Tab-separated table of C-alpha atoms and ligand atoms in Angstrom:
chain	number	residue	atom	x	y	z
A	9	MET	CA	-0.242	0.271	0.181
A	10	LYS	CA	0.774	3.668	-1.192
A	11	GLY	CA	-0.573	5.763	1.581
A	12	LEU	CA	-1.235	8.973	0.694
A	13	GLY	CA	1.356	11.685	-1.008
A	14	LEU	CA	2.637	9.268	-3.131
A	15	ARG	CA	1.047	9.269	-6.186
A	16	ARG	CA	1.682	6.406	-9.222
A	17	SER	CA	3.850	7.902	-11.647
A	18	SER	CA	2.216	8.341	-14.923
A	19	LYS	CA	3.091	9.772	-18.016
A	20	GLN	CA	1.213	13.125	-18.567
A	21	ILE	CA	-1.680	13.180	-21.689
A	22	ARG	CA	-3.784	16.092	-22.136
A	23	ILE	CA	-7.904	15.898	-22.770
A	24	GLY	CA	-8.107	19.679	-24.641
A	25	ASN	CA	-6.802	21.981	-21.720
A	26	VAL	CA	-6.620	19.951	-18.952
A	27	ALA	CA	-3.670	17.803	-17.930
A	28	ILE	CA	-4.231	13.903	-17.192
A	29	GLY	CA	-1.447	12.253	-14.950
A	30	GLY	CA	1.693	13.381	-14.069
A	31	GLY	CA	0.673	14.661	-10.803
A	32	ALA	CA	-2.056	17.207	-12.313
A	33	PRO	CA	-4.659	17.196	-10.500
A	34	ILE	CA	-6.779	14.239	-10.286
A	35	ALA	CA	-9.094	15.941	-12.986
A	36	VAL	CA	-13.493	15.661	-12.259
A	37	GLN	CA	-15.447	14.490	-15.211
A	38	SER	CA	-19.279	12.938	-16.306
A	39	MET	CA	-20.877	12.205	-18.933
A	40	THR	CA	-24.425	13.808	-20.671
A	41	LYS	CA	-27.673	12.495	-20.023
A	42	THR	CA	-29.462	14.348	-23.049
A	43	ASP	CA	-29.091	12.856	-26.830
A	44	THR	CA	-26.075	14.322	-27.726
A	45	ARG	CA	-28.041	15.117	-30.923
A	46	ASP	CA	-29.975	17.105	-29.082
A	47	ILE	CA	-27.645	20.075	-29.329
A	48	LYS	CA	-29.471	22.929	-26.750
A	49	ALA	CA	-30.276	20.596	-24.128
A	50	THR	CA	-26.965	18.873	-24.768
A	51	ILE	CA	-24.904	22.536	-24.264
A	52	LYS	CA	-27.707	23.504	-20.995
A	53	GLN	CA	-26.336	20.217	-19.481
A	54	ILE	CA	-22.735	20.389	-19.728
A	55	LYS	CA	-23.161	24.496	-18.793
A	56	GLY	CA	-24.452	22.946	-15.087
A	57	LEU	CA	-22.055	20.759	-14.920
A	58	GLU	CA	-19.184	23.366	-15.758
A	59	ASP	CA	-21.208	25.719	-12.573
A	60	CYS	CA	-20.322	23.028	-10.536
A	61	GLY	CA	-17.010	21.829	-11.241
A	62	CYS	CA	-16.826	19.681	-13.890
A	63	GLU	CA	-13.562	19.546	-15.617
A	64	ILE	CA	-14.403	17.077	-18.129
A	65	ILE	CA	-17.307	16.158	-20.188
A	66	ARG	CA	-18.310	12.391	-22.396
A	67	VAL	CA	-21.009	12.166	-24.670
A	68	ALA	CA	-22.312	9.330	-26.209
A	69	VAL	CA	-21.994	9.331	-29.838
A	70	PRO	CA	-24.297	6.502	-31.214
A	71	ASP	CA	-25.095	7.733	-34.762
A	72	MET	CA	-23.499	10.223	-37.490
A	73	GLN	CA	-25.594	12.582	-36.766
A	74	ALA	CA	-24.299	13.028	-32.939
A	75	ALA	CA	-21.071	12.904	-33.723
A	76	GLU	CA	-21.358	16.221	-36.238
A	77	ALA	CA	-23.359	17.861	-33.107
A	78	ILE	CA	-19.861	17.350	-31.530
A	79	SER	CA	-19.040	21.177	-33.343
A	80	ALA	CA	-22.197	22.736	-32.438
A	81	ILE	CA	-21.881	21.140	-28.659
A	82	LYS	CA	-17.987	22.781	-28.622
A	83	LYS	CA	-18.893	25.854	-29.340
A	84	GLY	CA	-21.837	26.598	-26.690
A	85	ILE	CA	-18.996	24.825	-23.756
A	86	ARG	CA	-15.540	25.751	-21.728
A	87	ILE	CA	-14.595	22.391	-21.000
A	88	PRO	CA	-13.087	19.910	-22.713
A	89	LEU	CA	-15.002	16.903	-24.770
A	90	ILE	CA	-14.898	13.190	-25.194
A	91	ALA	CA	-17.167	11.408	-27.814
A	92	ASP	CA	-17.121	7.819	-26.532
A	93	ILE	CA	-17.763	5.078	-29.612
A	94	HIS	CA	-18.694	1.882	-30.132
A	95	PHE	CA	-18.053	-0.814	-32.806
A	96	ASP	CA	-18.392	1.998	-36.027
A	97	TYR	CA	-15.137	3.480	-36.092
A	98	ARG	CA	-16.683	6.241	-39.023
A	99	LEU	CA	-17.831	7.812	-35.693
A	100	ALA	CA	-14.610	8.629	-34.133
A	101	LEU	CA	-12.950	9.672	-37.251
A	102	GLU	CA	-16.727	12.661	-37.291
A	103	SER	CA	-15.998	13.071	-34.167
A	104	LEU	CA	-11.980	14.318	-34.409
A	105	LYS	CA	-13.615	16.402	-37.531
A	106	ALA	CA	-15.587	18.007	-35.024
A	107	GLY	CA	-13.337	18.709	-32.776
A	108	ALA	CA	-14.040	16.111	-29.512
A	109	ASP	CA	-11.116	16.314	-27.544
A	110	GLY	CA	-10.614	12.752	-26.489
A	111	LEU	CA	-11.921	9.622	-27.985
A	112	ARG	CA	-13.067	6.329	-25.699
A	113	LEU	CA	-13.134	3.401	-27.112
A	114	ASN	CA	-12.698	-0.033	-27.178
A	115	PRO	CA	-10.139	-1.106	-29.983
A	116	GLY	CA	-10.983	-4.412	-29.960
A	117	ASN	CA	-14.780	-3.653	-30.744
A	118	ILE	CA	-13.743	-1.718	-34.074
A	119	GLY	CA	-13.643	-4.150	-36.223
A	120	GLU	CA	-10.703	-4.822	-39.322
A	121	PRO	CA	-7.016	-3.535	-38.237
A	122	GLU	CA	-7.588	-0.282	-40.753
A	123	LYS	CA	-10.870	0.897	-39.146
A	124	VAL	CA	-8.169	1.110	-36.467
A	125	THR	CA	-5.741	2.023	-37.893
A	126	ALA	CA	-7.445	5.106	-39.378
A	127	VAL	CA	-9.251	6.123	-36.359
A	128	VAL	CA	-5.391	5.941	-34.752
A	129	LYS	CA	-4.126	8.205	-37.065
A	130	ALA	CA	-6.533	10.744	-37.057
A	131	ALA	CA	-6.105	11.219	-33.410
A	132	LYS	CA	-2.510	11.359	-34.010
A	133	GLU	CA	-2.392	14.470	-35.900
A	134	ARG	CA	-4.841	15.931	-33.612
A	135	ASN	CA	-3.191	14.898	-30.811
A	136	VAL	CA	-5.885	13.668	-28.922
A	137	PRO	CA	-5.587	11.071	-26.655
A	138	ILE	CA	-7.798	7.517	-27.100
A	139	ARG	CA	-9.200	6.019	-23.479
A	140	ILE	CA	-9.287	2.156	-23.294
A	141	GLY	CA	-12.217	1.333	-21.490
A	142	VAL	CA	-12.442	-1.964	-20.702
A	143	ASN	CA	-15.654	-3.234	-19.059
A	144	ALA	CA	-16.038	-6.916	-17.013
A	145	GLY	CA	-19.260	-6.984	-18.327
A	146	SER	CA	-17.873	-6.987	-22.171
A	147	LEU	CA	-14.830	-8.457	-21.852
A	148	PRO	CA	-13.491	-10.827	-24.784
A	149	LYS	CA	-14.904	-13.757	-25.882
A	150	THR	CA	-11.613	-15.186	-26.971
A	151	ALA	CA	-10.270	-14.711	-22.965
A	152	ASN	CA	-8.274	-17.349	-20.897
A	153	PRO	CA	-10.573	-18.936	-19.477
A	154	LYS	CA	-8.319	-20.009	-16.827
A	155	LEU	CA	-7.648	-16.289	-15.766
A	156	SER	CA	-9.787	-14.410	-13.125
A	157	ILE	CA	-12.338	-11.995	-14.038
A	158	PRO	CA	-10.072	-8.760	-13.263
A	159	GLN	CA	-6.840	-10.504	-14.525
A	160	LYS	CA	-8.883	-11.103	-17.440
A	161	MET	CA	-9.425	-7.375	-17.560
A	162	VAL	CA	-5.973	-6.259	-17.995
A	163	GLU	CA	-5.013	-9.116	-19.955
A	164	ALA	CA	-7.692	-7.312	-22.331
A	165	ALA	CA	-6.321	-3.262	-21.702
A	166	LEU	CA	-2.795	-5.050	-22.424
A	167	GLN	CA	-3.865	-6.258	-26.037
A	168	GLN	CA	-5.350	-3.106	-26.747
A	169	ILE	CA	-2.346	-1.067	-25.325
A	170	LYS	CA	-0.232	-2.703	-27.412
A	171	LEU	CA	-2.639	-2.172	-30.712
A	172	LEU	CA	-1.778	1.293	-30.305
A	173	GLU	CA	1.643	1.656	-30.037
A	174	SER	CA	2.050	-1.350	-32.799
A	175	LEU	CA	0.640	2.007	-34.283
A	176	ASP	CA	3.489	4.484	-32.588
A	177	PHE	CA	0.164	5.827	-31.327
A	178	ASP	CA	0.902	6.855	-26.795
A	179	LEU	CA	-1.517	9.728	-26.164
A	180	ILE	CA	-3.780	6.708	-23.916
A	181	LYS	CA	-5.580	6.191	-20.819
A	182	VAL	CA	-7.451	3.068	-19.492
A	183	SER	CA	-10.180	2.194	-17.585
A	184	LEU	CA	-11.116	-0.880	-16.064
A	185	LYS	CA	-14.399	-0.889	-13.694
A	186	ALA	CA	-17.078	-3.528	-12.579
A	187	PHE	CA	-20.110	-3.090	-10.742
A	188	ASP	CA	-17.686	-5.475	-7.977
A	189	VAL	CA	-15.690	-3.181	-6.092
A	190	PRO	CA	-13.095	-5.641	-5.087
A	191	THR	CA	-12.879	-6.730	-8.958
A	192	THR	CA	-12.052	-3.017	-9.771
A	193	ILE	CA	-9.783	-2.357	-7.592
A	194	GLU	CA	-8.027	-5.810	-7.532
A	195	ALA	CA	-7.486	-4.824	-11.818
A	196	TYR	CA	-6.622	-1.279	-11.285
A	197	ARG	CA	-3.900	-2.309	-8.404
A	198	GLU	CA	-3.010	-4.777	-11.343
A	199	VAL	CA	-2.598	-2.683	-14.885
A	200	ALA	CA	-0.897	0.436	-12.045
A	201	GLU	CA	2.146	-1.510	-11.795
A	202	LYS	CA	2.294	-2.675	-15.671
A	203	ILE	CA	1.244	0.231	-17.679
A	204	PRO	CA	3.012	4.360	-17.548
A	205	TYR	CA	-0.555	5.359	-18.844
A	206	PRO	CA	-3.099	7.517	-16.515
A	207	LEU	CA	-5.696	5.698	-15.514
A	208	HIS	CA	-9.593	6.585	-15.353
A	209	ILE	CA	-11.055	5.017	-12.561
A	210	GLY	CA	-14.283	4.658	-11.519
A	211	ILE	CA	-17.410	2.173	-10.369
A	212	THR	CA	-18.935	1.247	-13.197
A	213	GLU	CA	-23.130	0.899	-12.816
A	214	ALA	CA	-22.688	2.671	-9.426
A	215	GLY	CA	-26.776	3.095	-8.642
A	216	THR	CA	-28.411	5.123	-7.513
A	217	PRO	CA	-27.653	8.391	-5.049
A	218	ARG	CA	-28.003	6.217	-2.116
A	219	ARG	CA	-25.996	3.214	-2.875
A	220	GLY	CA	-23.717	4.596	-5.670
A	221	VAL	CA	-22.218	7.141	-3.993
A	222	ILE	CA	-20.817	4.404	-1.071
A	223	ARG	CA	-19.656	1.970	-3.759
A	224	SER	CA	-17.881	3.910	-5.194
A	225	ALA	CA	-16.500	6.022	-2.742
A	226	VAL	CA	-15.587	2.714	-0.941
A	227	GLY	CA	-13.821	1.927	-4.399
A	228	ILE	CA	-11.963	4.800	-5.413
A	229	GLY	CA	-11.292	6.000	-2.216
A	230	ILE	CA	-8.982	2.848	-1.399
A	231	LEU	CA	-7.663	2.991	-5.097
A	232	LEU	CA	-6.738	6.866	-4.496
A	233	TRP	CA	-5.536	5.654	-1.365
A	234	GLU	CA	-2.777	4.026	-2.879
A	235	GLY	CA	-2.169	6.781	-5.237
A	236	ILE	CA	-4.127	5.372	-8.540
A	237	GLY	CA	-6.164	7.294	-10.877
A	238	ASP	CA	-5.752	10.090	-11.873
A	239	THR	CA	-9.281	11.501	-13.925
A	240	ILE	CA	-12.017	10.019	-11.668
A	241	ARG	CA	-16.178	9.963	-13.136
A	242	VAL	CA	-18.443	8.741	-10.515
A	243	SER	CA	-20.991	6.120	-12.225
A	244	LEU	CA	-24.585	7.633	-10.388
A	245	THR	CA	-28.222	6.633	-12.174
A	246	ALA	CA	-28.824	10.317	-11.395
A	247	PRO	CA	-28.074	13.720	-12.873
A	248	PRO	CA	-24.978	14.803	-13.774
A	249	ASP	CA	-24.295	17.253	-11.228
A	250	LYS	CA	-24.800	14.582	-8.461
A	251	GLU	CA	-21.755	12.808	-10.149
A	252	VAL	CA	-19.796	16.292	-9.662
A	253	THR	CA	-20.144	16.715	-7.046
A	254	ALA	CA	-20.091	13.353	-5.688
A	255	ALA	CA	-16.449	13.224	-7.448
A	256	TYR	CA	-15.248	16.222	-5.137
A	257	GLU	CA	-16.660	14.897	-1.515
A	258	ILE	CA	-14.797	11.789	-2.535
A	259	LEU	CA	-11.390	14.133	-3.094
A	260	LYS	CA	-11.932	16.493	-0.866
A	261	SER	CA	-12.151	13.448	2.436
A	262	LEU	CA	-8.740	12.487	1.749
A	263	ASN	CA	-7.578	16.191	0.987
A	264	LEU	CA	-6.851	16.091	-2.821
A	265	ARG	CA	-8.953	18.673	-4.263
A	266	GLU	CA	-10.329	21.562	-3.040
A	267	ARG	CA	-14.027	22.792	-4.399
A	268	GLY	CA	-16.552	24.200	-2.588
A	269	VAL	CA	-17.831	24.493	1.131
A	270	THR	CA	-17.170	21.611	3.431
A	271	LEU	CA	-20.520	21.266	5.846
A	272	VAL	CA	-18.876	19.868	9.063
A	273	SER	CA	-22.540	18.881	10.982
A	274	CYS	CA	-22.856	16.716	14.525
A	275	PRO	CA	-25.823	14.092	14.165
A	276	THR	CA	-28.033	15.752	16.355
A	277	CYS	CA	-28.303	13.869	19.906
A	278	GLY	CA	-30.397	14.103	22.849
A	279	ARG	CA	-28.486	17.551	23.852
A	280	ALA	CA	-29.609	18.875	21.031
A	281	GLU	CA	-32.681	21.859	21.335
A	282	VAL	CA	-32.629	23.161	17.527
A	283	ASP	CA	-33.548	20.621	14.370
A	284	ILE	CA	-30.719	20.015	13.274
A	285	VAL	CA	-30.883	18.335	10.028
A	286	ALA	CA	-33.653	20.331	9.086
A	287	LEU	CA	-30.764	23.190	9.277
A	288	ALA	CA	-28.091	21.626	8.184
A	289	ASN	CA	-29.711	20.094	5.338
A	290	ALA	CA	-30.956	23.528	4.537
A	291	VAL	CA	-27.767	25.150	4.816
A	292	GLU	CA	-25.703	22.152	2.672
A	293	LYS	CA	-28.725	23.993	-0.257
A	294	GLU	CA	-27.388	27.489	0.267
A	295	LEU	CA	-23.898	25.539	0.059
A	296	GLU	CA	-24.363	24.010	-2.922
A	297	LYS	CA	-24.049	27.664	-5.398
A	298	LEU	CA	-21.306	28.518	-3.441
A	299	ASN	CA	-17.329	27.652	-4.107
A	300	LYS	CA	-15.492	29.224	-1.310
A	301	PRO	CA	-12.705	27.174	0.081
A	302	LEU	CA	-14.197	27.182	3.395
A	303	LYS	CA	-15.242	24.637	5.988
A	304	VAL	CA	-18.799	25.414	7.681
A	305	ALA	CA	-19.946	24.409	11.500
A	306	VAL	CA	-23.875	23.353	12.161
A	307	MET	CA	-23.102	21.521	15.133
A	308	GLY	CA	-27.039	21.268	17.946
A	309	CYS	CA	-25.501	22.157	21.158
A	310	VAL	CA	-23.097	25.130	23.047
A	311	VAL	CA	-22.086	22.430	24.863
A	312	ASN	CA	-19.739	20.575	22.722
A	313	GLY	CA	-20.299	22.596	19.373
A	314	PRO	CA	-17.495	24.937	18.912
A	315	GLY	CA	-15.306	21.836	20.339
A	316	GLU	CA	-15.726	19.170	17.844
A	317	ALA	CA	-16.007	21.705	14.924
A	318	ARG	CA	-12.676	22.927	15.852
A	319	ASP	CA	-10.841	23.390	12.894
A	320	ALA	CA	-14.080	25.402	11.197
A	321	ASP	CA	-13.615	28.382	9.428
A	322	ILE	CA	-17.221	29.646	10.787
A	323	GLY	CA	-20.099	27.845	12.340
A	324	VAL	CA	-23.253	27.860	14.352
A	325	ALA	CA	-23.854	25.608	17.758
A	326	CYS	CA	-27.959	26.162	18.878
A	327	GLY	CA	-29.093	25.321	21.839
A	328	LYS	CA	-32.686	26.621	23.745
A	329	GLY	CA	-33.826	28.769	21.274
A	330	LYS	CA	-30.680	30.402	20.183
A	331	ALA	CA	-27.714	29.786	18.433
A	332	VAL	CA	-23.918	31.102	19.012
A	333	LEU	CA	-21.779	32.043	15.914
A	334	PHE	CA	-18.126	30.910	16.270
A	335	LYS	CA	-15.409	31.369	13.989
A	336	LYS	CA	-12.353	29.232	14.155
A	337	GLY	CA	-13.973	27.585	17.381
A	338	LYS	CA	-14.025	30.928	18.943
A	339	LYS	CA	-17.529	32.548	20.630
A	340	VAL	CA	-18.389	35.482	18.398
A	341	ARG	CA	-22.419	36.690	19.445
A	342	THR	CA	-25.674	34.965	19.591
A	343	ILE	CA	-28.590	34.722	17.407
A	344	GLU	CA	-31.870	34.163	17.610
A	345	GLU	CA	-32.996	30.880	16.450
A	346	LYS	CA	-35.415	32.236	13.547
A	347	ASP	CA	-32.503	33.627	12.233
A	348	ILE	CA	-29.735	31.211	11.942
A	349	LEU	CA	-29.844	30.395	8.521
A	350	LYS	CA	-29.622	33.543	7.126
A	351	VAL	CA	-26.692	35.128	9.479
A	352	LEU	CA	-24.680	32.256	9.000
A	353	MET	CA	-25.286	32.599	4.977
A	354	ARG	CA	-24.014	36.276	5.594
A	355	GLU	CA	-21.351	35.586	7.682
A	356	ILE	CA	-20.174	32.540	5.310
A	357	GLU	CA	-20.618	34.617	2.260
A	358	ARG	CA	-18.619	37.870	3.243
A	359	TRP	CA	-15.137	35.486	4.691
B	19	LIG	S1	-22.494	18.868	19.628
B	19	LIG	FE1	-24.101	18.501	20.679
B	19	LIG	S2	-25.931	17.864	19.759
B	19	LIG	FE2	-24.865	17.672	18.686
B	19	LIG	S3	-23.351	15.820	18.314
B	19	LIG	FE3	-22.048	16.784	19.731
B	19	LIG	S4	-23.443	16.684	22.231
B	19	LIG	FE4	-25.149	16.093	20.570
């Protein structure tokens, strides 16, 4: 185990203006859930994601019309765009022509070598990286039956890397995703030792937010703790901004990135005389709009509140009918219960 601070060293690539690997900050990405052919809706969704800190966006390219839409989408957004391609190499070529900053594909499902060569050549001309995305659910049928699933995933990735390298292409990023967390961890650990390329990490089809966030946090968190992972995507059956928020919470929990306000709130107990659950949720909702590197605490009682949230920049510790406002663990003044949210938000905005 490497432990934090010792990130695996990897070759650096660039997706548009975002560096991946080679010590660059771990980039947060997401995927649109709109029909890519609906340019207006797709731009709208991406702009919303940009506002919550998404740094790279991927769009599905199921047909030519979707590939062609990329150029118009690119004009309406600021972050780099990756085209997600399956099977048809012409979609990859068209996406590159339309200005995609990255491709996600499996050279293995593109078919004949000439087709792969054509895509690789076009990507190379434009300096566009390719992510080899291996999925436990769609492993090659030719895989050695004696191998375990993680080993089969690594084998599949290595074969595809070899194919790209044989075409003198090294702008490679790799992902090995599975729903099963131990499988994912084992596969990434193994591939991390074998290749120099940056890794895109995530738990695939993690599910609805309630379960998916936990599953992703465990899987992605363990890998990041071991120094593995250069860009992350949290896959959730939910609007994509939830994926971005979850990704930052994972990175923030490990002190790997800072983004927005960190909310500390006590679990509440028999000492609390104010509805802390409602208050903390209301504060969280307000804080979603802010991007300040600030730690805010919402605590249930004056006895333990400020002490328990000593390292918070600003916070409230509630008591009967009122709350104490504190900064850096020191009491500043008292607030009436009805004004808690308003005063706290005003203080945060002023900070
Ligand atoms: S801060 Fe007070 S109310 Fe909240 S859990 Fe601690 S003791 Fe209970």
